[in-house]
XYZ file of C-alpha atoms in Angstrom:
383
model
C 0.000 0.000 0.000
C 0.666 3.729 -0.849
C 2.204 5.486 2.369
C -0.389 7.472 4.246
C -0.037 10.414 7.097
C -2.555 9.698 9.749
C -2.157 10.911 13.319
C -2.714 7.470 15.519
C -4.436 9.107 18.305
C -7.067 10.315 16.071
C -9.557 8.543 14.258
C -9.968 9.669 10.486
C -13.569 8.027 10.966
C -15.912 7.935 13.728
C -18.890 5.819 14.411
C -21.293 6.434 16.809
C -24.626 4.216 17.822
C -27.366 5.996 19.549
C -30.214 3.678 20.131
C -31.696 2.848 16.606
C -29.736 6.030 15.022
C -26.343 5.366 13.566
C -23.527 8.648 13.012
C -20.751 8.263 10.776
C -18.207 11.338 11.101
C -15.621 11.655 8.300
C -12.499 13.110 11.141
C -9.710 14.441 8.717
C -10.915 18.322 9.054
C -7.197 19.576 9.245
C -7.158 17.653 5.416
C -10.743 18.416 4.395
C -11.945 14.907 5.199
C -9.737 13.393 1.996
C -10.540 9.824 1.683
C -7.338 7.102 2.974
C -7.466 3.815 2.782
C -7.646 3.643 6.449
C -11.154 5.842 6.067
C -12.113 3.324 3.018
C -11.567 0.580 5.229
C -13.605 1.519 8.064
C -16.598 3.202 6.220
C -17.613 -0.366 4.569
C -17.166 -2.306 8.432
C -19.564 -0.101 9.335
C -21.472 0.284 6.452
C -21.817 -3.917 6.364
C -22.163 -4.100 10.121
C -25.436 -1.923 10.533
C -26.776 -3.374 7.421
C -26.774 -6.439 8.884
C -27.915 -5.192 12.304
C -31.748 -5.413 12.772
C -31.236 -2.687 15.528
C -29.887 0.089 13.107
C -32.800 2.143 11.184
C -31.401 5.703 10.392
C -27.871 6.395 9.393
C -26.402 9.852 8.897
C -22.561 10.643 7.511
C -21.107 14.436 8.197
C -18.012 15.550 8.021
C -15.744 17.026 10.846
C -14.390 20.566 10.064
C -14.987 22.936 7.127
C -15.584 20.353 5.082
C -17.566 17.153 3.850
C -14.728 15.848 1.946
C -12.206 16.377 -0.395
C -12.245 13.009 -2.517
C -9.110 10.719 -2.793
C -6.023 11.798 -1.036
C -3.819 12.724 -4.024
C -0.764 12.825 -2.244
C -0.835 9.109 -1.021
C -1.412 8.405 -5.036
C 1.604 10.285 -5.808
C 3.597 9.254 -3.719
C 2.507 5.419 -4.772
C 3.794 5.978 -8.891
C 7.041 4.735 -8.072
C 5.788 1.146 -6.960
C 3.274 -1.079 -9.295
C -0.174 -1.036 -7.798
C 0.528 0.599 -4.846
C -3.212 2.072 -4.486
C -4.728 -0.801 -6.035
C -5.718 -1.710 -2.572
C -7.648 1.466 -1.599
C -9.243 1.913 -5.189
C -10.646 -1.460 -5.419
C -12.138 -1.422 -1.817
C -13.240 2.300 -2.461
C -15.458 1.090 -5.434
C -16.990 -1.889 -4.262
C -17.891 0.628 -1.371
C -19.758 2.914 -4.032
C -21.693 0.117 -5.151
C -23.010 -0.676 -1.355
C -23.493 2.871 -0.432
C -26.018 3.251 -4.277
C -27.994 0.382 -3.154
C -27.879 0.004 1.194
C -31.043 -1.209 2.445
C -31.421 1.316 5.468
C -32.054 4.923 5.098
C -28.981 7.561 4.451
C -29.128 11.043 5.347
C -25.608 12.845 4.801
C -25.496 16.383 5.777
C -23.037 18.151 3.527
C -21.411 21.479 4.367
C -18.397 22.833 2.870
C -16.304 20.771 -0.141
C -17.804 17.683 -1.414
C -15.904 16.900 -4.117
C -14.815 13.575 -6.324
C -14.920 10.672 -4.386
C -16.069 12.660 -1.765
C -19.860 13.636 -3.383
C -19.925 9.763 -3.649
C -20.928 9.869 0.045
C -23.358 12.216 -1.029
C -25.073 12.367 -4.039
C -26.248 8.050 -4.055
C -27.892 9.085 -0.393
C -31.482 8.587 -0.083
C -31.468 11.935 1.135
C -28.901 14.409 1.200
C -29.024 17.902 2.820
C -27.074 20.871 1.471
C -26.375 24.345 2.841
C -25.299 27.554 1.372
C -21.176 26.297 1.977
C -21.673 23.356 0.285
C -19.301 23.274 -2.821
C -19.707 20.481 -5.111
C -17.387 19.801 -8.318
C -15.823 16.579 -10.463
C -12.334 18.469 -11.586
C -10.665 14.922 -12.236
C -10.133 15.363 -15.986
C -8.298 18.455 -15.533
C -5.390 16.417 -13.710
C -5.226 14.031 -16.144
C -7.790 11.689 -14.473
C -11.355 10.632 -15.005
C -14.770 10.978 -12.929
C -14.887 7.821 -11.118
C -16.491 6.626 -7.664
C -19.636 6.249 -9.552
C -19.631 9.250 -11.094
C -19.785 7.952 -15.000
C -22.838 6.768 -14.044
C -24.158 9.748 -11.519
C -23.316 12.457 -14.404
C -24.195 10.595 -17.334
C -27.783 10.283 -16.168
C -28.272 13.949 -15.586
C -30.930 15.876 -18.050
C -29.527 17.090 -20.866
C -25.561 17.474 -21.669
C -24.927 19.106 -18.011
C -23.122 15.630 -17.013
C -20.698 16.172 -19.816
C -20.056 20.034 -18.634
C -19.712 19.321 -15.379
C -16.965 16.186 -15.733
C -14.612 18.244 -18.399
C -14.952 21.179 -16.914
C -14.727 20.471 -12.947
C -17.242 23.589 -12.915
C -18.511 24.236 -9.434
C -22.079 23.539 -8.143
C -23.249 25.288 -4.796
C -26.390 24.184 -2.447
C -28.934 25.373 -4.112
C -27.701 24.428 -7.092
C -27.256 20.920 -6.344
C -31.174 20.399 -5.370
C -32.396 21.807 -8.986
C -29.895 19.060 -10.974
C -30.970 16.457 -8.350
C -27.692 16.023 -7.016
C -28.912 16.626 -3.646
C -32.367 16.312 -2.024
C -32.931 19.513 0.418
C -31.042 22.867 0.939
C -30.821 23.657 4.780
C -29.434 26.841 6.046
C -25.836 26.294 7.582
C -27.217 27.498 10.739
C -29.903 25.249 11.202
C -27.623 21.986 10.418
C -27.034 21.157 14.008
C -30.522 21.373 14.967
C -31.792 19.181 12.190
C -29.417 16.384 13.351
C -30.872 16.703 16.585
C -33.752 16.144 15.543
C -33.096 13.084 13.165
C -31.515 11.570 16.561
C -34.678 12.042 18.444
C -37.082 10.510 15.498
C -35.203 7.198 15.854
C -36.579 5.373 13.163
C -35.515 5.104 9.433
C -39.206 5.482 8.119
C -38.454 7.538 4.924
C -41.764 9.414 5.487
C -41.125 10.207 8.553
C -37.527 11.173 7.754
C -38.026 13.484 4.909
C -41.041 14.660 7.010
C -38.622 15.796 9.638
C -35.781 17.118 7.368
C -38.758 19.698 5.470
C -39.140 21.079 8.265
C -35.997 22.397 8.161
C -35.655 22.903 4.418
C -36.148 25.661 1.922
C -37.899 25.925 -1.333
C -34.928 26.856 -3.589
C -34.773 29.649 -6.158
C -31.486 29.695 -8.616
C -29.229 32.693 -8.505
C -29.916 34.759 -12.056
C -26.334 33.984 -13.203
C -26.743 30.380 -12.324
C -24.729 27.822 -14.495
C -28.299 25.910 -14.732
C -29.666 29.037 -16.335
C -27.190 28.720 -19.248
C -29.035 24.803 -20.285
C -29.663 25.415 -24.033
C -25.612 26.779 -24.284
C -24.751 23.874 -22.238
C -26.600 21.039 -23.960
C -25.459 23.081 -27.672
C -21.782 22.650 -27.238
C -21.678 19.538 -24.875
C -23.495 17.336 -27.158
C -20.706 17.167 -29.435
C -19.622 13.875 -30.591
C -15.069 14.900 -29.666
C -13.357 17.188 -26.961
C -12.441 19.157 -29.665
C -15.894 19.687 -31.246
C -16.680 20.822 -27.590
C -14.005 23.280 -27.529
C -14.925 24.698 -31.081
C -19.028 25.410 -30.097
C -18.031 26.642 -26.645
C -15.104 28.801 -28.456
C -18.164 29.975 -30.842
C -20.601 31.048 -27.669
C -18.358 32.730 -25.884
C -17.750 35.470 -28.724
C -21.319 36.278 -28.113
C -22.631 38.878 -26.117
C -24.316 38.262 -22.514
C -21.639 34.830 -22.690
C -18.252 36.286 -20.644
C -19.054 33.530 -18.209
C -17.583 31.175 -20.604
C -14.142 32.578 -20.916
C -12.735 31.626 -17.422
C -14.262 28.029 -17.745
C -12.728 27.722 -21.627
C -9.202 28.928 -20.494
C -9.779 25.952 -17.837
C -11.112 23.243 -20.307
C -8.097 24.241 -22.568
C -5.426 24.103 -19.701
C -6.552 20.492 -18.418
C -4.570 17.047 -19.481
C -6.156 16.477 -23.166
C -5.911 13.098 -22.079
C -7.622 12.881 -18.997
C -10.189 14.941 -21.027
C -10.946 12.189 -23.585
C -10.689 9.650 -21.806
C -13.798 10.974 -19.017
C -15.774 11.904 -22.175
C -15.986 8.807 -23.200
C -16.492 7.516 -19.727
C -19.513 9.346 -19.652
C -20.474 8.639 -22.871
C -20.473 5.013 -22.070
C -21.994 5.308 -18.683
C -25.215 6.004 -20.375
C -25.813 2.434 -21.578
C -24.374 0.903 -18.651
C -25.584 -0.170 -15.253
C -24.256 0.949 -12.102
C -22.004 -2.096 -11.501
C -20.642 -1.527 -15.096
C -19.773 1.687 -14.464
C -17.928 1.117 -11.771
C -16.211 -2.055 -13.202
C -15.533 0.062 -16.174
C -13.714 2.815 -13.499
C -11.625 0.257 -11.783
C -10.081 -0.995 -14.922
C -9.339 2.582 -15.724
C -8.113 3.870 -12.874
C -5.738 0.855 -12.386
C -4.581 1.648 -16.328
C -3.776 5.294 -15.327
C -2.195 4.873 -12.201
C 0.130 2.169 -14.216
C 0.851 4.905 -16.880
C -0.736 3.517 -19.488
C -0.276 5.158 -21.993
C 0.864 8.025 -19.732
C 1.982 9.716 -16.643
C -0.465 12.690 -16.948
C -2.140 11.931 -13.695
C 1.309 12.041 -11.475
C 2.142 15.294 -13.584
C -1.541 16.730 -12.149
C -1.048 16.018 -9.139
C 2.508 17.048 -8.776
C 1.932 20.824 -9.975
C -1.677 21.004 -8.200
C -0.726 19.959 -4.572
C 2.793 18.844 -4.661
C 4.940 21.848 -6.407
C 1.896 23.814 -6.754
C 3.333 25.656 -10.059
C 0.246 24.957 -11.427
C 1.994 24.377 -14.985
C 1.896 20.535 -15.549
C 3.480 19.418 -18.879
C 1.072 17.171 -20.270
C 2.012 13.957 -22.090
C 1.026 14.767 -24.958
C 0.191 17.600 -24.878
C -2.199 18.688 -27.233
C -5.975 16.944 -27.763
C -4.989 16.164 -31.509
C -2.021 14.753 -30.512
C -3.925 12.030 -28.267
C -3.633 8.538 -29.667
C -7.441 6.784 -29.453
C -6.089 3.778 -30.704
C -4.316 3.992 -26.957
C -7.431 5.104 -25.488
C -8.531 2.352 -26.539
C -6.364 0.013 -24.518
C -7.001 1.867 -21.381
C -10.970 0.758 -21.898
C -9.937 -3.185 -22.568
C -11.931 -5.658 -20.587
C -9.818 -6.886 -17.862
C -10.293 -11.380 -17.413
C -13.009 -11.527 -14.600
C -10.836 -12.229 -12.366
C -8.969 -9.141 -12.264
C -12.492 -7.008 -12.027
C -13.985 -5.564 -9.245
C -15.772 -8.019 -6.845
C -19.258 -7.107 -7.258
C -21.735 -9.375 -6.156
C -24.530 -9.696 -8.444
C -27.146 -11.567 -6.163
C -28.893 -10.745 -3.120
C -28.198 -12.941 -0.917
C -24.668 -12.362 -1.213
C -24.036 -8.623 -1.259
C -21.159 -8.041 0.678
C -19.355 -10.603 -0.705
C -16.505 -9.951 -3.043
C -14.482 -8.197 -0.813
C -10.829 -7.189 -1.831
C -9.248 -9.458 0.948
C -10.863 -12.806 -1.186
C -9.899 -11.457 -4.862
C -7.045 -12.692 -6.874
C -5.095 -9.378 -5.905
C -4.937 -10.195 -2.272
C -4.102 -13.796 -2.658
């Protein structure tokens, strides 16, 4: 395994059982809650345990801090590229975990203030109910450092209305509360303020009847009215250019709105779209593209065998180069590999979208009875 900081005397997760309420607290603030292995780890033992408990009814996730979470800890991926698979580990368990969390048979309430980003929103968005405030910061930059939207998230943004999937995964444009309720990303917008109280009073309902749970989070909510200059005002533009069938078709239409008037918002997202790896960029298109006609569990099959492809390089290092100038060097000038979009091979894309034999894929159980099987610990990579 990739090496990881973690402070022993502090848990990075904490669970908490309070009669027939269960409280799962994400505890990396001082890191914006960025997901470890360690966290992986202990968010499915309790995710299986009080699945399996008759006792458990209502289960709410928060994160510690000024934050939900940040997604994947990048620097435990960098500093991984030197050894072969050092992450497979955390990635594999990670996924398997998405697929659990999209279909757990108690009810979820997460209550999401501050970043929720990447991996991160995965704790959100799949929720049966998730509350957002006016902090709450949602985005899926992974394509701009030479990744792609994964955790579920070929899936999640390919089954938004429209083209707004597409923006949203090339562009790593950011969503805020209110935001998030209109494109169905989240399911009520609660005042900051009023967070605490709500959780209180989720505690003292102790049940997990739905009815009575979104009963008791209304009360709290608010009816929702987009800011004028809202990116979900701009739909038509959006669904124009990001219907395109290439990257660089994309580039051209949005090139072509942005000369017009009343469309200046475009320029600072374009100068981003151009400036992200042109690799990472094809390869999430297509992701998303393909996570139309696929289920759940092939979407996330479909983002293990890609992830595992990029973190071996591939067909290139683009990813490590991301990372390195975003939150290692911080230059913010990565030299991609290659570097321009016409310069990308897609015969090599290709390769990085190759079936792997079945039993290299991720473990997902595909009956009932046996859900929480396929864990990493009995799959060909821990043996």
């Amino acid at each position: 395994m990739a090496k990881e900081v973690v402070n022993p005397d502090e848990p990075v997760v904490v669970g908490e059982e309070l009669d027939r309420v269960r409280i799962i607290t994400l505890n990396r603030p001082r890191h914006l809650n960025v997901i470890s292995s360690k966290v992986v780890s202990l968010l499915a033992e309790y995710f299986e345990k009080w699945e399996n408990d008759e006792q458990s009814q209502l289960i709410l996730i928060k994160g510690a801090g000024r934050a939900f979470s940040a997604g994947g800890d990048l620097k435990m991926f960098y500093e991984g590229r030197k050894s072969r698979d050092s992450c497979l580990e955390v990635v594999y368990r990670m996924y398997w975990l998405c697929y659990h969390i999209h279909t757990y048979k108690k009810t979820q309430v997460a209550l999401v203030h501050g970043i929720s980003m990447g991996g991160g929103a995965s704790f959100m968005v799949p929720m049966k109910f998730s509350v957002v405030t006016e902090k709450t910061v949602f985005a899926t930059p992974e394509a701009s450092i030479g990744f792609h939207v994964d955790c579920g998230f070929s899936y999640i943004l390919s089954h938004l209305p429209g083209h707004l999937g597409e923006y949203l995964a090339l562009t790593g444009a950011r969503l805020n509360g209110k935001e998030l309720v209109v494109a169905g990303l989240a399911t009520h917008f609660v005042p900051l303020e009023r967070l605490p109280e709500l959780e209180k009073c989720l505690i003292s309902l102790n049940v997990g009847d739905k009815n009575a749970v979104k009963a008791t989070i209304e009360e709290f909510s608010l009816h929702v009215q987009l800011d004028e200059d809202s990116i979900l005002n701009k739909k038509q533009i959006i669904d124009e250019c990001f219907s395109k069938d290439t990257v660089v078709d994309i580039i051209k239409s949005f090139e072509m709105e942005a000369g017009k008037e009343g469309n200046e918002w475009i320029g600072p997202i374009l100068k981003g779209l151009k400036s992200s790896s042109p690799m990472g960029l094809k390869v999430t298109l297509r992701s998303i593209r393909e996570g139309r006609k696929q289920t759940l569990a092939e979407c996330l099959k479909k983002e293990f065998r890609l992830t595992m492809c990029i973190l071996r390089t591939t067909i290139s290092a683009d990813v490590y180069e991301g990372i390195r100038a975003l939150t290692i060097d911080k230059d913010n000038a990565p030299k991609w590999d290659p570097p321009a979009l016409e310069q990308v091979d897609d015969e090599k894309i290709d390769l990085l979208f190759q079936p792997f034999p079945e039993d290299l894929d991720l473990g997902i159980p595909e009956q009932e009875d046996f859900r929480w099987d396929g864990k990493y610990e009995n799959s060909v990579y821990a043996k």
